[in-house]
CSV table of C-alpha atoms in Angstrom, one decimal:
chain,number,residue,atom,x,y,z
A,1,MET,CA,-2.1,-4.1,-3.6
A,2,ALA,CA,-0.6,-7.3,-2.2
A,3,TRP,CA,-2.3,-9.3,0.4
A,4,LEU,CA,-2.2,-7.6,3.8
A,5,SER,CA,-2.7,-9.8,6.9
A,6,THR,CA,-5.5,-8.4,9.0
A,7,SER,CA,-6.1,-11.4,11.3
A,8,CYS,CA,-4.1,-12.7,14.2
A,9,THR,CA,-4.3,-16.1,12.7
A,10,VAL,CA,-1.8,-15.1,10.1
A,11,CYS,CA,0.7,-13.4,12.5
A,12,VAL,CA,1.0,-16.2,15.0
A,13,GLY,CA,4.6,-16.5,16.1
A,14,VAL,CA,5.6,-12.8,15.7
A,15,GLU,CA,5.9,-10.8,19.0
A,16,HIS,CA,4.4,-7.8,17.2
A,17,CYS,CA,4.5,-7.7,13.4
A,18,GLY,CA,4.3,-3.9,13.4
A,19,VAL,CA,2.5,-3.5,10.0
A,20,CYS,CA,-0.7,-5.5,10.0
A,21,SER,CA,-3.6,-4.2,12.0
A,22,CYS,CA,-3.8,-7.2,14.4
A,23,SER,CA,-0.6,-6.2,16.2
A,24,TRP,CA,-0.3,-9.8,17.3
A,25,ASP,CA,1.6,-10.4,20.6
A,26,ARG,CA,2.3,-14.0,21.5
A,27,ARG,CA,1.7,-13.1,25.2
A,28,MET,CA,-1.9,-12.2,24.5
A,29,SER,CA,-4.4,-14.6,25.9
A,30,SER,CA,-6.1,-16.9,23.4
A,31,GLU,CA,-9.4,-15.9,24.9
A,32,LYS,CA,-9.1,-12.6,23.2
A,33,HIS,CA,-9.0,-14.2,19.8
A,34,GLU,CA,-11.8,-16.8,20.1
A,35,ASP,CA,-14.1,-14.6,18.0
A,36,LEU,CA,-11.8,-14.3,15.0
A,37,PRO,CA,-13.5,-15.0,11.7
A,38,THR,CA,-12.9,-18.4,10.2
A,39,ASN,CA,-12.6,-17.0,6.7
A,40,PRO,CA,-11.0,-13.7,5.6
A,41,GLU,CA,-13.9,-13.0,3.3
A,42,VAL,CA,-16.4,-12.7,6.2
A,43,GLU,CA,-14.6,-9.8,8.0
A,44,SER,CA,-17.1,-7.2,9.1
A,45,HIS,CA,-17.4,-3.9,7.3
A,46,ASP,CA,-16.2,-2.1,10.5
A,47,GLU,CA,-13.0,-4.3,10.5
A,48,GLU,CA,-12.3,-3.6,6.9
A,49,GLU,CA,-12.7,0.2,7.5
A,50,GLU,CA,-10.3,0.0,10.5
A,51,SER,CA,-7.8,-2.0,8.5
A,52,GLU,CA,-7.9,0.5,5.6
A,53,GLU,CA,-7.4,3.4,8.0
A,54,TYR,CA,-4.4,1.7,9.7
A,55,GLU,CA,-2.9,0.9,6.3
A,56,SER,CA,-3.2,4.5,5.2
A,57,GLN,CA,-1.6,5.8,8.4
A,58,LEU,CA,1.4,3.5,8.1
A,59,GLY,CA,2.1,5.0,4.7
A,60,LYS,CA,2.3,8.6,6.0
A,61,LYS,CA,5.3,10.4,7.3
A,62,GLU,CA,3.2,12.1,10.0
A,63,HIS,CA,2.5,8.7,11.6
A,64,TRP,CA,6.2,7.8,11.9
A,65,ASP,CA,7.1,11.3,13.1
A,66,SER,CA,4.6,10.9,15.9
A,67,ALA,CA,5.7,7.4,16.7
A,68,TYR,CA,9.4,8.2,16.9
A,69,ALA,CA,8.8,11.3,18.9
A,70,LEU,CA,7.1,9.2,21.5
A,71,GLU,CA,9.9,6.5,21.4
A,72,LEU,CA,12.5,9.3,21.7
A,73,GLU,CA,10.7,10.5,24.9
A,74,ASN,CA,10.5,6.9,26.3
A,75,PHE,CA,14.2,6.3,25.6
A,76,ALA,CA,15.2,9.5,27.3
A,77,SER,CA,12.9,8.6,30.3
A,78,HIS,CA,13.8,5.0,30.9
A,79,GLY,CA,16.1,3.7,28.2
A,80,ASP,CA,13.4,1.8,26.2
A,81,ILE,CA,14.6,1.6,22.5
A,82,GLY,CA,11.1,1.1,21.2
A,83,GLU,CA,9.6,-1.3,18.7
A,84,VAL,CA,11.8,-4.0,17.2
A,85,TRP,CA,10.3,-4.3,13.8
A,86,PHE,CA,8.9,-7.8,13.2
A,87,GLY,CA,10.5,-8.9,16.5
A,88,GLU,CA,14.0,-9.8,17.6
A,89,ASP,CA,13.8,-13.4,16.4
A,90,THR,CA,13.2,-12.2,12.9
A,91,ALA,CA,16.1,-9.8,13.1
A,92,ASP,CA,18.3,-12.6,14.3
A,93,LYS,CA,17.3,-14.8,11.3
A,94,VAL,CA,17.9,-11.9,8.9
A,95,VAL,CA,21.4,-11.4,10.3
A,96,GLU,CA,22.0,-15.2,10.0
A,97,LEU,CA,21.1,-15.0,6.3
A,98,ILE,CA,23.4,-12.0,5.8
A,99,ASP,CA,26.2,-14.0,7.3
A,100,THR,CA,25.9,-16.6,4.6
A,101,LEU,CA,26.0,-14.1,1.6
A,102,PRO,CA,29.1,-14.6,-0.6
A,103,SER,CA,32.0,-12.2,0.1
A,104,VAL,CA,30.3,-10.6,3.1
A,105,HIS,CA,32.8,-9.7,5.8
A,106,LYS,CA,33.1,-7.4,8.8
A,107,GLN,CA,34.0,-4.4,6.6
A,108,THR,CA,31.2,-5.0,4.1
A,109,SER,CA,29.2,-1.8,3.6
A,110,PHE,CA,25.6,-1.7,4.6
A,111,ILE,CA,22.7,0.7,4.3
A,112,ASP,CA,19.5,0.1,6.3
A,113,LEU,CA,16.6,1.8,4.6
A,114,GLY,CA,14.0,3.1,7.0
A,115,CYS,CA,16.2,2.5,10.0
A,116,GLY,CA,13.7,3.9,12.5
A,117,ASN,CA,15.1,3.5,15.9
A,118,GLY,CA,18.3,1.8,14.7
A,119,ALA,CA,17.4,-1.6,16.1
A,120,PHE,CA,18.6,-3.5,13.1
A,121,VAL,CA,21.8,-1.4,12.8
A,122,LEU,CA,22.4,-2.5,16.4
A,123,SER,CA,21.9,-6.1,15.4
A,124,LEU,CA,24.5,-5.8,12.7
A,125,LEU,CA,27.0,-4.1,15.1
A,126,ARG,CA,26.5,-6.9,17.7
A,127,GLN,CA,27.3,-9.4,14.9
A,128,GLY,CA,30.6,-7.6,14.2
A,129,TYR,CA,29.8,-5.5,11.2
A,130,ARG,CA,31.4,-2.1,11.3
A,131,ARG,CA,30.4,-0.1,8.1
A,132,ILE,CA,26.8,0.8,8.3
A,133,MET,CA,24.6,3.7,7.2
A,134,GLY,CA,21.0,4.1,8.4
A,135,THR,CA,18.5,6.4,6.7
A,136,ASP,CA,15.0,7.4,7.6
A,137,TYR,CA,12.7,10.2,6.6
A,138,SER,CA,11.7,10.9,10.2
A,139,GLU,CA,14.1,13.2,11.9
A,140,ASP,CA,13.1,11.9,15.3
A,141,GLY,CA,13.7,8.3,14.1
A,142,VAL,CA,17.3,9.3,13.1
A,143,ARG,CA,17.8,11.2,16.3
A,144,LEU,CA,16.7,8.1,18.3
A,145,SER,CA,19.0,5.9,16.2
A,146,GLU,CA,22.0,8.1,16.9
A,147,GLN,CA,21.3,8.1,20.7
A,148,ILE,CA,20.8,4.3,20.8
A,149,ILE,CA,23.9,3.6,18.8
A,150,GLY,CA,25.7,6.2,20.9
A,151,GLN,CA,25.5,3.8,23.8
A,152,PHE,CA,27.1,1.1,21.7
A,153,ARG,CA,29.9,3.5,20.7
A,154,ALA,CA,30.6,4.3,24.3
A,155,GLU,CA,30.8,0.6,25.2
A,156,HIS,CA,33.2,-0.1,22.2
A,157,SER,CA,35.2,3.1,22.2
A,158,GLU,CA,38.4,1.2,21.4
A,159,GLU,CA,37.0,0.0,18.1
A,160,PRO,CA,36.8,2.0,14.9
A,161,LEU,CA,33.2,2.2,13.9
A,162,ASP,CA,32.0,3.7,10.6
A,163,VAL,CA,28.4,4.1,11.5
A,164,ARG,CA,26.4,7.1,10.4
A,165,PHE,CA,22.8,8.2,10.0
A,166,ALA,CA,21.0,10.6,7.7
A,167,VAL,CA,17.5,12.0,7.3
A,168,ASP,CA,16.6,10.9,3.8
A,169,ASP,CA,13.4,10.2,1.9
A,170,LEU,CA,14.2,7.1,-0.1
A,171,LEU,CA,11.8,8.1,-2.9
A,172,HIS,CA,13.7,11.4,-3.2
A,173,SER,CA,17.0,10.2,-1.9
A,174,THR,CA,20.1,12.4,-1.8
A,175,VAL,CA,22.4,9.4,-0.9
A,176,ASN,CA,25.0,9.4,-3.7
A,177,GLU,CA,26.9,6.1,-3.1
A,178,GLN,CA,26.5,2.4,-3.4
A,179,PHE,CA,26.6,-0.4,-0.8
A,180,ASP,CA,27.5,-4.1,-0.7
A,181,VAL,CA,24.3,-4.9,1.2
A,182,VAL,CA,21.1,-2.9,1.1
A,183,HIS,CA,18.6,-3.9,3.8
A,184,ASP,CA,14.9,-3.3,4.3
A,185,LYS,CA,12.7,-4.6,7.0
A,186,GLY,CA,9.2,-3.1,6.7
A,187,THR,CA,10.0,0.1,4.8
A,188,PHE,CA,8.9,-1.4,1.4
A,189,ASP,CA,5.6,-2.4,3.1
A,190,ALA,CA,5.0,1.1,4.5
A,191,ILE,CA,5.9,2.8,1.2
A,192,ARG,CA,3.5,0.6,-0.8
A,193,LEU,CA,0.7,1.6,1.7
A,194,ASN,CA,1.1,5.2,0.5
A,195,SER,CA,-1.4,5.5,-2.4
A,196,GLU,CA,0.5,8.5,-3.7
A,197,ALA,CA,3.7,6.6,-4.4
A,198,PRO,CA,3.8,5.0,-7.9
A,199,ALA,CA,4.2,1.2,-7.8
A,200,GLU,CA,7.6,1.3,-9.5
A,201,ALA,CA,9.0,4.1,-7.3
A,202,TYR,CA,10.6,2.0,-4.7
A,203,ARG,CA,12.6,-0.3,-7.0
A,204,GLU,CA,13.7,2.7,-9.1
A,205,ALA,CA,15.0,4.4,-5.9
A,206,LEU,CA,16.6,1.1,-4.7
A,207,MET,CA,18.8,0.1,-7.7
A,208,PRO,CA,21.3,3.0,-7.6
A,209,LEU,CA,22.1,2.1,-4.0
A,210,VAL,CA,23.1,-1.6,-4.7
A,211,VAL,CA,26.7,-2.0,-6.0
A,212,PRO,CA,26.9,-4.4,-9.0
A,213,GLY,CA,27.4,-7.8,-7.5
A,214,GLY,CA,26.0,-6.6,-4.2
A,215,PHE,CA,22.9,-7.8,-2.3
A,216,PHE,CA,19.4,-6.5,-1.4
A,217,VAL,CA,17.8,-8.2,1.6
A,218,ILE,CA,14.2,-7.5,2.3
A,219,THR,CA,11.7,-8.6,5.0
A,220,SER,CA,8.0,-8.1,4.3
A,221,CYS,CA,4.7,-9.1,6.0
A,222,ASN,CA,2.5,-7.7,3.3
A,223,TRP,CA,3.9,-9.4,0.2
A,224,THR,CA,4.2,-13.1,-0.6
A,225,HIS,CA,7.4,-14.7,-1.7
A,226,ASP,CA,6.3,-14.9,-5.3
A,227,GLU,CA,5.1,-11.3,-5.3
A,228,LEU,CA,8.5,-10.1,-4.0
A,229,LEU,CA,10.3,-12.1,-6.7
A,230,GLU,CA,8.0,-10.7,-9.4
A,231,TYR,CA,8.5,-7.1,-8.3
A,232,PHE,CA,12.2,-7.1,-7.8
A,233,GLN,CA,13.3,-9.4,-10.6
A,234,ALA,CA,11.5,-6.9,-13.0
A,235,VAL,CA,14.5,-4.6,-12.5
A,236,GLY,CA,17.2,-7.2,-13.0
A,237,LEU,CA,17.7,-8.4,-9.4
A,238,ARG,CA,18.3,-12.2,-9.1
A,239,TYR,CA,16.9,-14.4,-6.4
A,240,HIS,CA,19.7,-15.6,-4.1
A,241,ASP,CA,18.2,-17.1,-0.9
A,242,ARG,CA,15.4,-16.8,1.6
A,243,VAL,CA,14.8,-17.4,5.3
A,244,ALA,CA,12.7,-20.5,6.0
A,245,TYR,CA,10.4,-19.3,8.7
A,246,PRO,CA,8.0,-21.6,10.5
A,247,THR,CA,4.6,-21.9,8.9
A,248,ARG,CA,1.1,-22.5,10.1
A,249,ARG,CA,-1.8,-24.0,8.2
A,250,VAL,CA,-4.4,-21.2,7.7
A,251,PHE,CA,-7.5,-21.6,5.5
A,252,GLY,CA,-5.9,-24.5,3.7
A,253,GLN,CA,-2.5,-22.8,3.1
A,254,ASP,CA,0.8,-22.9,4.8
A,255,VAL,CA,1.7,-19.3,5.7
A,256,SER,CA,4.4,-17.6,7.7
A,257,PRO,CA,3.9,-14.1,9.2
A,258,VAL,CA,6.9,-12.6,7.3
A,259,ARG,CA,9.0,-13.3,4.3
A,260,THR,CA,12.7,-12.5,4.0
A,261,VAL,CA,14.4,-12.7,0.6
A,262,ALA,CA,17.9,-12.0,-0.6
A,263,PHE,CA,18.5,-10.7,-4.1
A,264,GLN,CA,21.8,-10.1,-5.9
A,265,ARG,CA,22.4,-7.4,-8.5
A,266,PRO,CA,24.3,-8.9,-11.4
A,267,LEU,CA,27.8,-7.5,-12.1
A,268,SER,CA,26.8,-6.5,-15.6
A,269,SER,CA,23.8,-4.5,-14.6
């Protein structure tokens, strides 16, 4: 498996990365992190066991069903939309990258894989995009998305919006259409934490969704830039661009908490 960050020293700059076990929050006091190990190889056995357990839970549908059931209750109670995966700053940078993709316009068709609470769908809508599908294998996640986007619909009732959601397991998808832009922010990470999912399963499920000439935009905190290139170029996707996130020097290497890469599917594939 790819390198998974397990120390707050890697996730500095992310409000809450959502995937790695440190759950770094920039508002946390530095005093809480003074006892961090200075080398990833010297983590205690207990820390390794906790990290492995967290990883395994993130790869299970039961984890997300429970998480979104709680977020659904919170939204109903006081309007909290829940976790913004990798933070709002990251979402903004991903949208900025999408804005630069060739031939992308307000009627470009999108699918957000593992849409969760619909936070990124909302980001696309706020940017002016109007043809978006969100899918997630958690029914409560989809229900939450529909309620959150329902507020946007009400506020923009005069605009034609082609926004829809579906309960769908990507690895056994029933979505039978292609999209100009396929987006993933954290879903690939979670699927690869499921030991029962074959390594090639994600990219095999992905390719039928990307229209020839279209784009796939992925954000990951578990995989390095080079690992993402190797994995997705193996099925014919071509590197197009990336987000240049701020880096920090950690253990002699310049690292960023997340990587966002845009790939393009060739017209001939």
